[in-house]
């Protein structure tokens, strides 16, 4: 049995559009071609944006496209305890710190920080007395990864050697073994104030747990890879191969995006478009 395992990991924050069909079909076909496994994972840890009806829509739309996947599907909101355990492990290793700042406070900090965005993205721990006071006041906080501590923990040589293997390509055509520079991401949030978990940690936790050998996803997530490689390294999790794919575009060369109100697969279906027609359009743009 091939150990090729890949996944499609949508967030149920809206109905799927052709860009999602492209991504799901790319991963599904790759698994078929490799005689491997295809998993569907629901990344629903954002309580403000994820909705059960959008999750139902994902199953409906993917089935309509002719995809099938292994059951049970992992729904991240069912596993918040797992991510909390992972954050606690990092806390014990002094790799994360509490951050009570609001998004606005951090953005405002960009103007005042000596190195602008680079410093503001690494706000650092609060002074001990201030933290104690904030904790006492019951103000919510996020856990942020300390890049300084991560650097000291793995050591300068391992930090400089951090890399990932790209079988697809980055936005500038990057391919092959690529140096990962997690410092560009800053002290990312690993546990949100409102959810106790956050994307980067939940994603790499599950990729490791599910034995994902190939992370196949859109180019828009290429920039997420360096920090995800660092998190994997801190936990000693296995390194998957990455295959970022181009983003499907419409007739005007514009990419499909939820926020631009792209036509959804559900609307196309209701308008009488067949799954075959959508698949054919998707296949035309696929890097074969
Ligand atoms: N849930 C993420 C999204 O919908 C995808 C995560 C990934 O493929 O790594 O953008």
Short mmCIF file of C-alpha atoms and ligand atoms in Angstrom, two decimals:
data_model
loop_
_atom_site.label_atom_id
_atom_site.label_comp_id
_atom_site.label_asym_id
_atom_site.label_seq_id
_atom_site.Cartn_x
_atom_site.Cartn_y
_atom_site.Cartn_z
CA UNK A 1 0.00 0.00 0.00
CA UNK A 2 1.36 3.40 -0.99
CA UNK A 3 1.91 5.74 1.93
CA UNK A 4 0.63 8.67 -0.11
CA UNK A 5 -1.98 10.45 1.98
CA UNK A 6 -3.39 13.83 1.12
CA UNK A 7 -6.31 15.96 2.21
CA UNK A 8 -8.67 18.77 1.33
CA UNK A 9 -9.18 20.93 4.40
CA UNK A 10 -11.84 23.59 3.82
CA UNK A 11 -13.16 25.98 6.45
CA UNK A 12 -16.97 26.12 6.48
CA UNK A 13 -17.19 29.91 6.29
CA UNK A 14 -19.28 30.05 3.12
CA UNK A 15 -20.44 27.91 0.22
CA UNK A 16 -17.80 26.42 -2.06
CA UNK A 17 -16.99 28.00 -5.42
CA UNK A 18 -15.02 26.81 -8.46
CA UNK A 19 -11.70 27.61 -6.77
CA UNK A 20 -12.56 25.05 -4.07
CA UNK A 21 -13.62 22.52 -6.69
CA UNK A 22 -10.23 23.02 -8.31
CA UNK A 23 -8.35 22.46 -5.05
CA UNK A 24 -10.41 19.45 -3.96
CA UNK A 25 -10.16 17.80 -7.37
CA UNK A 26 -6.41 18.45 -7.55
CA UNK A 27 -5.84 16.64 -4.25
CA UNK A 28 -8.35 13.89 -5.05
CA UNK A 29 -6.78 13.13 -8.43
CA UNK A 30 -3.28 13.18 -6.97
CA UNK A 31 -4.33 10.53 -4.45
CA UNK A 32 -5.91 8.44 -7.22
CA UNK A 33 -2.84 8.74 -9.45
CA UNK A 34 -0.57 7.68 -6.57
CA UNK A 35 -2.85 4.84 -5.44
CA UNK A 36 -3.01 6.71 -2.14
CA UNK A 37 -5.60 7.98 0.32
CA UNK A 38 -7.70 11.13 0.19
CA UNK A 39 -9.06 12.66 3.38
CA UNK A 40 -11.50 15.47 3.95
CA UNK A 41 -10.94 17.61 7.04
CA UNK A 42 -13.27 20.30 8.27
CA UNK A 43 -11.27 23.23 9.69
CA UNK A 44 -13.99 24.83 11.75
CA UNK A 45 -12.23 26.34 14.75
CA UNK A 46 -13.24 29.93 14.02
CA UNK A 47 -16.52 30.20 15.97
CA UNK A 48 -17.37 33.59 14.50
CA UNK A 49 -17.26 32.54 10.84
CA UNK A 50 -17.93 28.78 10.66
CA UNK A 51 -21.52 27.58 10.30
CA UNK A 52 -23.01 24.07 10.28
CA UNK A 53 -24.97 24.78 7.08
CA UNK A 54 -21.72 25.57 5.27
CA UNK A 55 -20.27 22.27 6.51
CA UNK A 56 -23.31 20.42 5.11
CA UNK A 57 -22.79 22.37 1.90
CA UNK A 58 -19.20 21.09 1.64
CA UNK A 59 -20.35 17.44 1.77
CA UNK A 60 -23.14 18.10 -0.70
CA UNK A 61 -20.96 19.97 -3.21
CA UNK A 62 -18.05 17.52 -3.06
CA UNK A 63 -20.36 14.53 -3.53
CA UNK A 64 -21.96 16.29 -6.49
CA UNK A 65 -18.47 16.66 -8.00
CA UNK A 66 -18.03 12.91 -7.64
CA UNK A 67 -15.50 12.89 -4.80
CA UNK A 68 -15.43 10.38 -2.00
CA UNK A 69 -13.36 10.31 1.13
CA UNK A 70 -12.65 8.25 4.19
CA UNK A 71 -15.04 8.35 7.13
CA UNK A 72 -15.13 9.57 9.81
CA UNK A 73 -14.27 13.06 8.68
CA UNK A 74 -12.17 14.92 11.21
CA UNK A 75 -13.95 18.07 12.38
CA UNK A 76 -11.52 20.26 14.24
CA UNK A 77 -14.15 21.73 16.56
CA UNK A 78 -14.60 18.23 18.01
CA UNK A 79 -10.94 18.11 19.00
CA UNK A 80 -10.22 21.41 20.74
CA UNK A 81 -8.84 19.45 23.71
CA UNK A 82 -6.12 17.96 21.49
CA UNK A 83 -4.96 21.41 20.44
CA UNK A 84 -5.10 22.63 24.05
CA UNK A 85 -2.80 19.75 25.05
CA UNK A 86 -0.38 20.74 22.29
CA UNK A 87 -0.38 24.39 23.44
CA UNK A 88 0.17 23.25 27.03
CA UNK A 89 3.20 21.21 25.93
CA UNK A 90 4.65 24.34 24.35
CA UNK A 91 3.81 26.36 27.45
CA UNK A 92 5.73 23.93 29.62
CA UNK A 93 8.68 24.41 27.29
CA UNK A 94 8.27 28.19 27.57
CA UNK A 95 7.70 28.45 23.82
CA UNK A 96 4.44 30.40 23.98
CA UNK A 97 3.34 33.50 25.84
CA UNK A 98 0.01 35.06 26.74
CA UNK A 99 -1.00 38.03 24.64
CA UNK A 100 -3.84 40.21 25.86
CA UNK A 101 -3.44 42.84 23.16
CA UNK A 102 -6.24 43.55 20.74
CA UNK A 103 -5.71 43.41 17.01
CA UNK A 104 -6.01 47.20 16.95
CA UNK A 105 -3.32 47.64 19.62
CA UNK A 106 -0.96 45.47 17.59
CA UNK A 107 -1.72 47.30 14.34
CA UNK A 108 -1.22 50.65 16.09
CA UNK A 109 2.13 49.33 17.31
CA UNK A 110 3.38 49.02 13.73
CA UNK A 111 3.69 52.80 13.47
CA UNK A 112 5.70 53.09 16.70
CA UNK A 113 7.93 50.02 16.53
CA UNK A 114 11.51 50.78 15.43
CA UNK A 115 11.37 48.17 12.69
CA UNK A 116 7.70 48.62 11.83
CA UNK A 117 5.78 45.51 10.98
CA UNK A 118 8.61 43.10 11.85
CA UNK A 119 8.62 44.16 15.50
CA UNK A 120 4.88 44.67 15.78
CA UNK A 121 4.33 41.09 14.61
CA UNK A 122 6.46 39.99 17.56
CA UNK A 123 4.88 41.87 20.47
CA UNK A 124 6.58 39.66 23.09
CA UNK A 125 5.37 38.70 26.57
CA UNK A 126 3.82 41.34 28.80
CA UNK A 127 5.93 42.37 31.82
CA UNK A 128 5.17 39.95 34.70
CA UNK A 129 3.28 42.48 36.88
CA UNK A 130 1.17 43.68 33.95
CA UNK A 131 0.39 40.07 32.98
CA UNK A 132 -0.64 39.23 36.54
CA UNK A 133 -2.97 42.21 36.59
CA UNK A 134 -4.50 41.38 33.23
CA UNK A 135 -5.01 37.76 34.26
CA UNK A 136 -6.67 38.90 37.45
CA UNK A 137 -8.99 41.20 35.52
CA UNK A 138 -10.25 38.23 33.49
CA UNK A 139 -9.35 39.82 30.16
CA UNK A 140 -9.18 37.18 27.41
CA UNK A 141 -5.79 36.32 25.96
CA UNK A 142 -4.29 34.44 23.05
CA UNK A 143 -1.23 32.20 23.17
CA UNK A 144 1.50 33.34 20.78
CA UNK A 145 4.52 31.37 19.68
CA UNK A 146 7.76 33.05 20.77
CA UNK A 147 10.10 33.02 17.78
CA UNK A 148 12.98 34.07 20.06
CA UNK A 149 12.42 31.05 22.28
CA UNK A 150 11.87 28.77 19.27
CA UNK A 151 15.17 29.96 17.83
CA UNK A 152 17.01 29.28 21.11
CA UNK A 153 15.31 25.90 21.46
CA UNK A 154 16.21 24.47 18.08
CA UNK A 155 19.50 26.39 17.80
CA UNK A 156 20.79 28.78 15.15
CA UNK A 157 22.08 26.05 12.84
CA UNK A 158 18.76 24.17 12.74
CA UNK A 159 16.92 27.47 12.34
CA UNK A 160 19.01 28.42 9.33
CA UNK A 161 18.54 24.94 7.87
CA UNK A 162 14.73 24.99 8.20
CA UNK A 163 13.27 24.16 4.81
CA UNK A 164 10.47 22.40 2.99
CA UNK A 165 10.22 20.42 -0.19
CA UNK A 166 7.96 22.00 -2.80
CA UNK A 167 6.71 19.71 -5.54
CA UNK A 168 4.48 22.40 -7.00
CA UNK A 169 5.53 25.99 -7.10
CA UNK A 170 5.39 29.18 -5.07
CA UNK A 171 4.13 32.56 -6.33
CA UNK A 172 7.54 33.30 -7.89
CA UNK A 173 8.00 29.83 -9.31
CA UNK A 174 9.86 28.52 -6.23
CA UNK A 175 10.20 24.77 -6.39
CA UNK A 176 12.29 21.96 -4.90
CA UNK A 177 13.98 22.36 -1.50
CA UNK A 178 13.12 25.84 -0.24
CA UNK A 179 14.55 27.62 2.76
CA UNK A 180 11.83 28.36 5.32
CA UNK A 181 12.01 31.76 6.99
CA UNK A 182 9.44 31.60 9.81
CA UNK A 183 10.58 34.99 11.13
CA UNK A 184 8.53 36.58 8.35
CA UNK A 185 5.34 35.30 10.00
CA UNK A 186 6.08 36.82 13.41
CA UNK A 187 4.93 35.43 16.77
CA UNK A 188 1.83 33.79 15.34
CA UNK A 189 -1.23 33.07 17.48
CA UNK A 190 -1.45 29.34 18.27
CA UNK A 191 -4.58 29.61 20.38
CA UNK A 192 -7.13 32.30 19.67
CA UNK A 193 -8.79 34.24 22.46
CA UNK A 194 -12.20 32.94 21.50
CA UNK A 195 -11.46 29.38 20.40
CA UNK A 196 -8.49 28.01 22.35
CA UNK A 197 -6.96 26.90 19.05
CA UNK A 198 -5.82 28.57 15.84
CA UNK A 199 -5.19 27.62 12.24
CA UNK A 200 -1.43 26.96 12.06
CA UNK A 201 -1.30 24.69 15.09
CA UNK A 202 -4.53 22.80 14.39
CA UNK A 203 -3.51 22.30 10.77
CA UNK A 204 -0.03 20.87 11.41
CA UNK A 205 -1.26 18.89 14.41
CA UNK A 206 -3.82 17.16 12.21
CA UNK A 207 -1.47 16.74 9.26
CA UNK A 208 0.87 14.85 11.61
CA UNK A 209 -1.90 12.89 13.35
CA UNK A 210 -3.48 11.86 10.06
CA UNK A 211 -0.13 10.89 8.52
CA UNK A 212 -0.49 13.36 5.65
CA UNK A 213 2.45 12.71 3.32
CA UNK A 214 1.50 15.37 0.75
CA UNK A 215 -0.03 18.72 1.60
CA UNK A 216 -1.75 19.74 -1.62
CA UNK A 217 -3.33 23.18 -1.41
CA UNK A 218 -3.58 26.55 -3.13
CA UNK A 219 -0.74 28.93 -3.69
CA UNK A 220 -2.40 31.37 -1.29
CA UNK A 221 -1.15 29.13 1.55
CA UNK A 222 2.47 29.00 0.37
CA UNK A 223 3.37 31.74 2.87
CA UNK A 224 1.93 29.64 5.71
CA UNK A 225 4.43 26.87 5.11
CA UNK A 226 7.59 28.25 6.84
CA UNK A 227 5.87 28.80 10.19
CA UNK A 228 4.13 25.43 9.88
CA UNK A 229 7.52 23.77 9.29
CA UNK A 230 8.83 25.44 12.44
CA UNK A 231 5.89 24.15 14.50
CA UNK A 232 6.45 20.63 13.11
CA UNK A 233 10.12 20.88 14.03
CA UNK A 234 9.37 22.00 17.59
CA UNK A 235 7.12 18.97 18.08
CA UNK A 236 9.34 16.55 16.15
CA UNK A 237 6.46 15.85 13.76
CA UNK A 238 7.18 14.37 10.36
CA UNK A 239 7.73 16.69 7.44
CA UNK A 240 5.21 16.28 4.62
CA UNK A 241 5.95 17.15 1.01
CA UNK A 242 4.20 20.33 -0.17
CA UNK A 243 2.50 20.76 -3.50
CA UNK A 244 1.01 24.25 -3.85
CA UNK A 245 -1.15 24.60 -6.89
CA UNK A 246 -2.14 27.59 -8.98
CA UNK A 247 -5.41 29.33 -8.18
CA UNK A 248 -8.17 28.86 -10.67
CA UNK A 249 -9.26 32.02 -12.46
CA UNK A 250 -12.39 33.11 -14.29
CA UNK A 251 -12.60 34.22 -17.92
CA UNK A 252 -11.16 37.63 -16.94
CA UNK A 253 -8.17 36.05 -15.22
CA UNK A 254 -9.55 36.89 -11.78
CA UNK A 255 -9.29 34.28 -9.03
CA UNK A 256 -12.40 32.98 -7.33
CA UNK A 257 -12.78 34.17 -3.76
CA UNK A 258 -15.50 33.96 -1.15
CA UNK A 259 -15.24 37.61 -0.29
CA UNK A 260 -15.77 38.71 -3.88
CA UNK A 261 -19.04 36.83 -3.95
CA UNK A 262 -17.91 34.28 -6.56
CA UNK A 263 -20.74 32.17 -7.89
CA UNK A 264 -21.09 29.13 -5.66
CA UNK A 265 -21.24 25.53 -6.82
CA UNK A 266 -24.71 25.35 -5.28
CA UNK A 267 -25.91 28.27 -7.41
CA UNK A 268 -24.39 26.74 -10.55
CA UNK A 269 -26.10 23.44 -9.80
CA UNK A 270 -29.44 25.12 -9.17
CA UNK A 271 -28.99 27.02 -12.42
CA UNK A 272 -28.75 23.73 -14.29
CA UNK A 273 -24.97 23.51 -14.75
CA UNK A 274 -23.80 19.89 -14.62
CA UNK A 275 -21.02 18.53 -12.44
CA UNK A 276 -19.37 17.30 -15.64
CA UNK A 277 -19.22 20.84 -16.98
CA UNK A 278 -17.61 22.16 -13.78
CA UNK A 279 -15.13 19.27 -13.71
CA UNK A 280 -14.20 19.87 -17.34
CA UNK A 281 -13.58 23.56 -16.70
CA UNK A 282 -11.47 22.75 -13.65
CA UNK A 283 -9.41 20.14 -15.49
CA UNK A 284 -8.56 22.64 -18.21
CA UNK A 285 -6.65 24.77 -15.69
CA UNK A 286 -5.01 21.96 -13.74
CA UNK A 287 -1.21 21.57 -13.89
CA UNK A 288 -1.16 18.05 -15.24
N1 LIG B 1 -8.64 25.59 6.07
C1 LIG B 1 -7.75 26.30 5.19
C2 LIG B 1 -8.56 27.14 4.22
O1 LIG B 1 -9.72 26.88 4.01
C3 LIG B 1 -6.86 25.38 4.38
C4 LIG B 1 -5.79 24.80 5.18
C5 LIG B 1 -4.73 24.02 4.43
O2 LIG B 1 -5.02 23.42 3.37
O3 LIG B 1 -3.63 23.96 4.91
O4 LIG B 1 -8.02 28.06 3.65
#
